[in-house]
Structures are given as C-alpha cells and as structure tokens.
Amino acid sequence: MEVLDFFFNSLVFPGLLFASLIGLLYVGIDRKVTGHMQHRIGPPIWQEYLDVGKLMSKEDITPHAAQSLVFNVVPLIALGAVVTVMLLLPVYSAQPALATVADLIVIIYLLNIPAICLMLGGYSSGSPFGSVGAARHVVQLFSYELVFILVIIAVVTRVGSLNLTTVVGYQAQHSWLILDWRLIPALIAMFTSIQGKLMRVPFDIPEAESKIVHGAMTEYSGPKLAIWRVVYDIETLVVAGFIAALFLGGPVAYTIGGVQIPGVVDFLIKTLVIVLITTTLRNIMARLRIDQALKFYLTFGALLAIISLVLVLVVP
Amino acid sequence: MTFVVPFGPQHPALKEPEYFRFEVKGEEIIDLNVRLGYIHRGIERALQERSYLHNIYLAERICGICNVAHTTAYCQTIEQLANIEVPDRARFIRTILCELERIHSHLLWAGVAAHEIGFNTLFMFFWRDRELVLDLKEMISGNRQISASNTLGGVRRDVKPEYVPTMLRVLNKLEKETKYYIDVCTSDRTILARCMGVGVLTKEDAIKLCIVGPTTRASGVDVDIRRDDPYAAYDEISFKVIIEREGDVLAKVIVRLREILESIRIIRQALKALPRGPLRTKVAPKIEPNEALGRIEAPRGELLYYAISNGTDKPERIRVRPPTYANIPSFKPMFVGGTIAEIPIVMASIDPCFACTDRVTLVDSHTGKARVVSFDELRGRRK
Amino acid sequence: MPKILLTVVKNIFRKPFTVKYPYVKVEPPEGFRGAPVIDKEKCIRCWLCIKACPDRAISVNKETKKPSIWHGRCTFCGECAEACPTRAITMTKNFELATFDIQQARSE
C-alpha cells in the first residue's frame, strides 16, 4: 500500500498530473489576464495545454553542437525537482504528501535545481545565445536567491522551526504571518524575489527576447521545450504554494453551511491570488538591466528582508 | 583584452537584417563598425526604368512606414522638375496625410522601443492607439498603411467634409492618450532606469555628423525642414519645433511623443483651413531636361530626393537619401562608452529603417572602402 | 508605475480593444482599395488600364481578348480603376486574397 500511495502521490495527486494540470491552467490564466490588462483579448485560458500538446507532437531535435547527454537530460531532472517540491508542500492539509523529515532547506535546494538545469542546458546547447542566457541566469540566481533565503530566515526565526508543517501549524493556531507587521517588508522582498525566480518582468533578463532570443532555452524545441514549459508552469504553482504556506497559512479546510470544503480548494484560491499579484507586477514595469537587477536585489531586496529579520529579533 | 561581438544580420533586436561589429572590453563597447547592404533592392536603378507616374508606386515602396513621406518628396521633386503648381487643397491634404503618418510612425516606434526595454503593456497601448490613426488613414486614403494618395500634381483622394467630425473625435482621444504616455514615460522608475543617460548624443556630435530628424532634435539642434524649408501647406500653419536638450534615449522618446501632440495641432489647423478647389493639375508625361532637389521632413528626419530628367517620360536619374542613412553615423558616439546591454534600445532610438537605407552603396567599413554595386552586377549574381 | 497600474487594473473591466479577427470581421470603410474586379460587359478593350498599371499586373487573356488582373503582382493602388473610361474596373472591399489555387489569384 505504501508503495502504491507513493506512486499515486508522485504521479497523480499532488504530483505530476495535478501539478501540471493546475500549473498550466494558472499560466493560461496569467496570459489571459495579461491580455485583458493590455486591453486585448488574449489567448484562451487553456492555451497553455494546446501549446504543450503541440510541442509534444513536434520532432525532437538535438543540435549538432550540443552536448547531447546533458542537453537532453536536464529538462527531466528539472521536472523531477519541481514535482518533488510539490510533494513536500502542504497541498490538502498542513501535512505534505511526502511526510518525511524534509524541511525548508531541502525545498530551497530543490527550487534551485530548475534554474541550475536551465543553466546547464544553456551552456551545453552550443549556442552563443544559450551561453549568454545561462551566464545571466547565474548572475540573477545569486541575486534573487539571497533575498529568497533571507526572507525564509526571517519567517523561520519568527516561528522558530525549520519545518514547513510546523510553520503552517503555527499559523493555524495563532494567525497568518501576513498579518504580522514585522514580516510585511519580508513579504514585499519575497514578491520581488519570485519575480526573478519565475523570470518575469522586470527580471526576465535571462530570456530577454529582444536581446538574446530565448536565453538558455534558445536551442530547445519540440518535446524538450514542452517539458521546460511544464517545468516553468509547475514552478509557478510551487512557488505560489510555498508563499501561501509561509505567509497565508497554507491550505485550510472550511465548513460553510454544513458543506465540507477540502483544503485543496483553499490552496488553489491562495495560489491563484499570488499568481495574479505576480501577473500584475509583470505588467506594470519595464525590464531592468542585469546590473540594475543585481543592484536592486542586493540593496533594496536584501535590505527589506534584513529589516524584517531584525524586527523579528528585536521587537517582541 | 578586446573581442568582437557580432550583431546581426539576423538578430532579434533588429527588425531588418544589418550587420554591426561591436568591439568590446568586458561589458564596455569601445568601437563599432557598421556594414550595410543586406537588403539592397536596386530601387534607384529600377526608378529609371519606369515612367514618372509609375515611379510613385515604386517610391512608395522604398519604405512602407513612411510611404506618404516618400511619395510626397518624390512628387514634389518631379513637380519642381516639370514646373507644376499644386492646387491649394491638395497641399493641405498632403499635410494632413504627412502628419497622420508622423503620428502613426512615432507611435509605432514608441511601441518598438517599449518592447525593447521589456515593457510589453506600454507596447500594446502604443499600438492600440496607432490603430486609431491607421483607421483614419484607411478612411481617407483607402488603405491602412500604403496610402497611394499622392500623385503628380496633386492628390488622388479628397478629405470629404463628413470625415472631419470623426477625425476630430479621434484626434481628441489621441491627444489625451499621448499626454498620459508623456506622463508615464517621465515618471515611471523602470523606464527612467533604462532610458535616462543611455546612448547620449551630444549637440556637438549631432551637428558634426549632420544627424537629422527627431534624433538630432533630442540633442538640442533646432532643425526641422517643415519650418526651415516649408513644403506642402506648412508655411500657412503655425507649429512649434520640439527640442529636448539631453540627447539620451529618454529625450528621444519625449521628443517623438511631444511631436505627436504638435502633429495633432497641425492636422486640426489644416482641417479648419482646408481650402476649396481642384485636387490635381494635369501633368504631361514627358518632362524637359532639368534637375531638381526636393526635401521633406519624414517622421524619421530629413528625406531628400534628387532627380534629373532628359526629355523622355522616364527620369535620367533619381537619388534618394533617406533619414536613416544620415543617422547611422550617430551610432558611434551613442554606443562607444556604453555597455552591451544597451545595444537594442540605443539602436532602436534612432528609429532605424534599413530597408530605406539599403539601395545603392555598399560601404565596407572594415577596410573603409566604399563600393557601388551596379544593377548588372546584382543581376549577374542572381544568374 | 502607479499610473500604469491604475490603467492596467481599469483595463481588466473594459471591453477588449481587439477583435477575434477570423471569427469577427471588421467591415472596411467606403472607398477601401481591395481586390480589383473587371466587369467584362463594360470593357471596351481600350487597354488604358494596362498602360496605367505600375506593376504590369494586367494582361490580356488570349482566348477571350479581355484584360485579367493577377493579384500576385497587383499593389491595389487603384490606378486602373481611375483610368478605365467605362468604369469596368472597380475596387472591391475584399482583402482576404490568400489562396491555394493560383487560378483564383486572378480577376478575369
């Protein structure tokens, strides 16, 4: 039974199938809302499914100049990493699907794997655009990751535990951490950080299409690009779920008028709100240069996170 | 250590194929070479093969975006050549069409620039409002883009009185939106971060290199053919020449956006003062030996036509000097000293139109030699 | 940023500016220069249209001895319609001219 459970968890719910279905839908919603914000119709919200399906049906090409092993394997590794994070997040209750001892540090590491895979894919693609994109990715990773980790440290210091389940449980007992004024700067820093993590404007520098085509993903096409898109979409969901767990109290099951609403609905609502906030952010700004992004993260972003950390430590 | 970064002929930041070699030291650009001629189409030679009337449609296709500018300049030059007076109403209609085209061209450019800096929302807004102008052009001339309105000795289509209320309504809307864009572009932090102090062209450089159009007006050089050498009906209309002093990309954005406001004012005046009368005068197909030079202010700057006639119905020679060709030298002072990341927006800032530029001369700046490729040679290559 | 944020949020609740083109058609205005068509009954074979055409898109059909316009070369300038003394050539509002059959790219 345990083995079956594990397979069900990792492949169906909340693993690959659920995560990709919801992730693709969320990015579809993101594109639709972006369209309306820009005063146009935009694609239908299921467009992302169509895109991935079409890419899947295309010929699989490995460029002649590419290091074929690395180039072909990294999308799968990235997919594995994001699906694993999905298993470690509280999706239907405070308890994640993979009830092991994995804590926040493991999630931080796993969330970095797609970025590292993308870098490797870019460097191994043998294309100058891929290399430039990968190099910018490295710079960007080092800038936003610092802010990301500082925010998590602030939250962890506030709660006093490195375990995500405990963080969610703490919020269920007391109140959501978003309501704690000492963590507001950290929340703002978190949103700037995930704009970089999800490569959205103003920090979509590694794939700035007017300069370096599609960055590290330039040489990817067909099914491999489809996997990258799924990875990106699941990553969007995962990061939103992670913030929901850290600040919005994670999934909570309600009973309204005698009807039991499962925790997963709460999870979906909270993550959608977070995705829509990032959508709005990406539509009201211009892309920064890589040096400006670095400066922004290392001064403004890090400063906000540190303010929160200090407030948590100093103010009782 | 320096190394060379090739930029083009195929590059996502370039909408048309051109080749640039940037010598860079780290991130800093220390030198730049330009090689033009990738989309040479042999138009100047082809202009000698067709009659004056047919040439209008060929000149129109030198540049799709500034087609009215090209036909106006062409017709004006040929009218000088044949000593034809254009009726008053035709002059005013030409002015209206030229200014509509200026608005649409500037909005198009602003959209491209916004896209270059990754601001897709603003890009969509600019192009949404450009659609309004295109609808006006469609209403007046019968086509959104290629107007085919100008002809030798006048214009082919009238601006009917029933168009005027629609036009005024759309212009009012555009004016409101443009003011909003100027507001956004001067206050948005991310736009300022990308555009301010980037790609600076000083006034001295602009004068020394004979830069034209909004590019030079953004550097504080007071040049505008519409005022300095009035054509069409510009001598009967009052308007300001927009000048900014900074010379950076932001100044170029602001100059163009403020020029849209000025164009709206010009169109309003022209609509009000539109005189009655015929639309065109008759032109004999053959023109006595003569030579003429016509210049107008195209959206991108001074556009120059030079024509020689030889007594037949075909021109002996027509030379076109489009504004982008004059503006290419400005790349050097704008790029050198900047960083690689600035290349796309600075390149876009002169509103380059390479299809206009590539017609006859191949300049190999690597060796410094200029070479003219004949039509026969081009044909020979194709065989 | 705040200014554009306001507009962006407002736009969500406005009707989109764009239309779903192939499904929703926008009628071109009066006087639109679309594909030219020839009314063979009116044609008097003066061949002024052939002289007026800057693209040499009009040729004479050898069998019927009537002009025919090839849209592949036509630039839709409308000179032929202006030149025609009997108004046999008119510019229609049809601009959707893509076709798989080269014979259809011709106004006979």
mmCIF file of C-alpha atoms in Angstrom, chain B residues 172-323:
data_model
loop_
_atom_site.group_PDB
_atom_site.id
_atom_site.type_symbol
_atom_site.label_atom_id
_atom_site.label_comp_id
_atom_site.label_asym_id
_atom_site.label_seq_id
_atom_site.Cartn_x
_atom_site.Cartn_y
_atom_site.Cartn_z
ATOM 1 C CA ASN B 172 -9.026 64.445 -29.236
ATOM 2 C CA LYS B 173 -8.762 60.909 -27.916
ATOM 3 C CA LEU B 174 -5.206 60.596 -29.180
ATOM 4 C CA GLU B 175 -4.231 63.865 -27.568
ATOM 5 C CA LYS B 176 -5.487 62.678 -24.216
ATOM 6 C CA GLU B 177 -3.679 59.351 -24.516
ATOM 7 C CA THR B 178 -0.422 60.956 -25.677
ATOM 8 C CA LYS B 179 -0.413 63.284 -22.695
ATOM 9 C CA TYR B 180 -0.867 60.244 -20.498
ATOM 10 C CA TYR B 181 2.066 58.487 -22.192
ATOM 11 C CA ILE B 182 4.324 61.502 -21.716
ATOM 12 C CA ASP B 183 3.316 61.457 -18.079
ATOM 13 C CA VAL B 184 4.104 57.750 -17.742
ATOM 14 C CA CYS B 185 7.408 57.926 -19.603
ATOM 15 C CA THR B 186 8.699 60.794 -17.498
ATOM 16 C CA SER B 187 7.625 59.330 -14.170
ATOM 17 C CA ASP B 188 7.949 55.538 -14.375
ATOM 18 C CA ARG B 189 11.016 54.439 -12.417
ATOM 19 C CA THR B 190 11.820 51.396 -14.524
ATOM 20 C CA ILE B 191 11.590 53.331 -17.784
ATOM 21 C CA LEU B 192 13.820 56.060 -16.381
ATOM 22 C CA ALA B 193 16.303 53.415 -15.220
ATOM 23 C CA ARG B 194 16.553 52.012 -18.717
ATOM 24 C CA CYS B 195 16.419 55.208 -20.793
ATOM 25 C CA MET B 196 17.911 58.041 -18.796
ATOM 26 C CA GLY B 197 21.544 58.836 -19.599
ATOM 27 C CA VAL B 198 21.742 55.947 -22.064
ATOM 28 C CA GLY B 199 23.055 56.421 -25.592
ATOM 29 C CA VAL B 200 23.780 60.105 -25.240
ATOM 30 C CA LEU B 201 24.353 62.081 -28.436
ATOM 31 C CA THR B 202 25.798 65.489 -27.637
ATOM 32 C CA LYS B 203 24.807 68.597 -29.538
ATOM 33 C CA GLU B 204 28.337 68.984 -30.933
ATOM 34 C CA ASP B 205 28.368 65.434 -32.271
ATOM 35 C CA ALA B 206 24.909 65.817 -33.732
ATOM 36 C CA ILE B 207 25.931 68.931 -35.657
ATOM 37 C CA LYS B 208 29.288 67.498 -36.688
ATOM 38 C CA LEU B 209 27.798 64.273 -38.033
ATOM 39 C CA CYS B 210 24.821 66.011 -39.720
ATOM 40 C CA ILE B 211 22.237 63.957 -37.875
ATOM 41 C CA VAL B 212 18.638 64.641 -38.880
ATOM 42 C CA GLY B 213 15.133 64.453 -37.529
ATOM 43 C CA PRO B 214 13.951 63.696 -34.003
ATOM 44 C CA THR B 215 17.327 62.149 -33.214
ATOM 45 C CA THR B 216 19.065 65.476 -33.577
ATOM 46 C CA ARG B 217 16.205 67.491 -32.087
ATOM 47 C CA ALA B 218 16.560 65.381 -28.946
ATOM 48 C CA SER B 219 20.127 66.648 -28.723
ATOM 49 C CA GLY B 220 19.061 70.265 -28.835
ATOM 50 C CA VAL B 221 19.720 71.012 -32.517
ATOM 51 C CA ASP B 222 16.976 73.227 -33.890
ATOM 52 C CA VAL B 223 16.391 71.674 -37.301
ATOM 53 C CA ASP B 224 13.073 70.971 -38.961
ATOM 54 C CA ILE B 225 12.516 71.020 -42.707
ATOM 55 C CA ARG B 226 8.840 71.780 -42.167
ATOM 56 C CA ARG B 227 9.829 75.174 -40.797
ATOM 57 C CA ASP B 228 13.215 75.764 -42.451
ATOM 58 C CA ASP B 229 12.164 74.916 -45.997
ATOM 59 C CA PRO B 230 8.369 74.786 -45.968
ATOM 60 C CA TYR B 231 6.679 72.397 -48.345
ATOM 61 C CA ALA B 232 3.023 71.362 -48.778
ATOM 62 C CA ALA B 233 0.992 73.723 -46.590
ATOM 63 C CA TYR B 234 3.373 74.082 -43.681
ATOM 64 C CA ASP B 235 4.045 77.748 -44.418
ATOM 65 C CA GLU B 236 0.386 78.535 -43.695
ATOM 66 C CA ILE B 237 0.228 76.631 -40.429
ATOM 67 C CA SER B 238 1.740 77.582 -37.122
ATOM 68 C CA PHE B 239 3.511 74.926 -35.143
ATOM 69 C CA LYS B 240 6.385 74.539 -32.706
ATOM 70 C CA VAL B 241 9.595 72.627 -33.366
ATOM 71 C CA ILE B 242 10.076 70.280 -30.446
ATOM 72 C CA ILE B 243 13.524 70.384 -28.881
ATOM 73 C CA GLU B 244 14.967 68.470 -25.942
ATOM 74 C CA ARG B 245 18.465 69.066 -24.642
ATOM 75 C CA GLU B 246 19.599 65.829 -23.013
ATOM 76 C CA GLY B 247 20.273 63.716 -26.104
ATOM 77 C CA ASP B 248 19.697 60.391 -24.351
ATOM 78 C CA VAL B 249 17.116 57.754 -25.225
ATOM 79 C CA LEU B 250 14.566 59.288 -22.888
ATOM 80 C CA ALA B 251 14.875 62.636 -24.681
ATOM 81 C CA LYS B 252 14.280 60.869 -27.983
ATOM 82 C CA VAL B 253 11.143 59.268 -26.578
ATOM 83 C CA ILE B 254 9.856 62.581 -25.248
ATOM 84 C CA VAL B 255 10.646 64.443 -28.474
ATOM 85 C CA ARG B 256 8.656 61.945 -30.502
ATOM 86 C CA LEU B 257 5.723 61.888 -28.107
ATOM 87 C CA ARG B 258 5.579 65.679 -27.998
ATOM 88 C CA GLU B 259 5.784 65.784 -31.772
ATOM 89 C CA ILE B 260 2.618 63.695 -31.851
ATOM 90 C CA LEU B 261 0.846 66.445 -29.899
ATOM 91 C CA GLU B 262 2.232 69.006 -32.340
ATOM 92 C CA SER B 263 1.062 66.910 -35.301
ATOM 93 C CA ILE B 264 -2.434 66.740 -33.846
ATOM 94 C CA ARG B 265 -2.449 70.530 -33.658
ATOM 95 C CA ILE B 266 -1.270 70.767 -37.277
ATOM 96 C CA ILE B 267 -3.995 68.421 -38.515
ATOM 97 C CA ARG B 268 -6.662 70.383 -36.648
ATOM 98 C CA GLN B 269 -5.483 73.630 -38.233
ATOM 99 C CA ALA B 270 -5.276 72.041 -41.662
ATOM 100 C CA LEU B 271 -8.787 70.649 -41.382
ATOM 101 C CA LYS B 272 -10.065 74.065 -40.369
ATOM 102 C CA ALA B 273 -8.248 75.916 -43.139
ATOM 103 C CA LEU B 274 -8.879 73.338 -45.858
ATOM 104 C CA PRO B 275 -9.492 75.484 -48.964
ATOM 105 C CA ARG B 276 -11.934 74.582 -51.713
ATOM 106 C CA GLY B 277 -10.725 73.838 -55.187
ATOM 107 C CA PRO B 278 -9.482 71.141 -57.519
ATOM 108 C CA LEU B 279 -7.423 68.200 -56.269
ATOM 109 C CA ARG B 280 -4.897 67.849 -59.041
ATOM 110 C CA THR B 281 -3.461 69.557 -62.079
ATOM 111 C CA LYS B 282 -2.677 67.726 -65.235
ATOM 112 C CA VAL B 283 0.887 66.684 -65.835
ATOM 113 C CA ALA B 284 2.342 65.950 -69.236
ATOM 114 C CA PRO B 285 4.007 62.524 -69.365
ATOM 115 C CA LYS B 286 7.266 63.874 -70.790
ATOM 116 C CA ILE B 287 9.446 66.325 -68.886
ATOM 117 C CA GLU B 288 12.020 68.613 -70.454
ATOM 118 C CA PRO B 289 15.688 68.190 -69.403
ATOM 119 C CA ASN B 290 16.007 69.691 -65.954
ATOM 120 C CA GLU B 291 17.161 68.827 -62.468
ATOM 121 C CA ALA B 292 15.506 69.275 -59.132
ATOM 122 C CA LEU B 293 16.054 68.647 -55.456
ATOM 123 C CA GLY B 294 13.199 68.102 -53.042
ATOM 124 C CA ARG B 295 13.363 67.545 -49.330
ATOM 125 C CA ILE B 296 10.760 66.994 -46.686
ATOM 126 C CA GLU B 297 10.650 66.151 -43.023
ATOM 127 C CA ALA B 298 9.792 62.459 -42.890
ATOM 128 C CA PRO B 299 8.897 61.025 -39.468
ATOM 129 C CA ARG B 300 12.495 59.890 -39.059
ATOM 130 C CA GLY B 301 14.122 63.090 -40.308
ATOM 131 C CA GLU B 302 15.086 64.850 -43.485
ATOM 132 C CA LEU B 303 14.254 62.874 -46.607
ATOM 133 C CA LEU B 304 15.953 64.055 -49.775
ATOM 134 C CA TYR B 305 15.126 63.334 -53.404
ATOM 135 C CA TYR B 306 17.228 64.460 -56.338
ATOM 136 C CA ALA B 307 16.038 63.929 -59.898
ATOM 137 C CA ILE B 308 17.325 64.608 -63.399
ATOM 138 C CA SER B 309 15.025 64.475 -66.406
ATOM 139 C CA ASN B 310 16.088 64.015 -70.012
ATOM 140 C CA GLY B 311 13.064 64.903 -72.103
ATOM 141 C CA THR B 312 11.519 61.434 -72.125
ATOM 142 C CA ASP B 313 8.787 60.050 -69.893
ATOM 143 C CA LYS B 314 11.398 58.315 -67.731
ATOM 144 C CA PRO B 315 13.819 60.003 -65.332
ATOM 145 C CA GLU B 316 17.516 60.016 -66.169
ATOM 146 C CA ARG B 317 18.471 59.528 -62.542
ATOM 147 C CA ILE B 318 16.798 59.678 -59.154
ATOM 148 C CA ARG B 319 18.765 59.735 -55.952
ATOM 149 C CA VAL B 320 17.125 59.123 -52.588
ATOM 150 C CA ARG B 321 18.800 59.955 -49.292
ATOM 151 C CA PRO B 322 16.572 58.574 -46.552
ATOM 152 C CA PRO B 323 16.868 59.807 -42.966
#
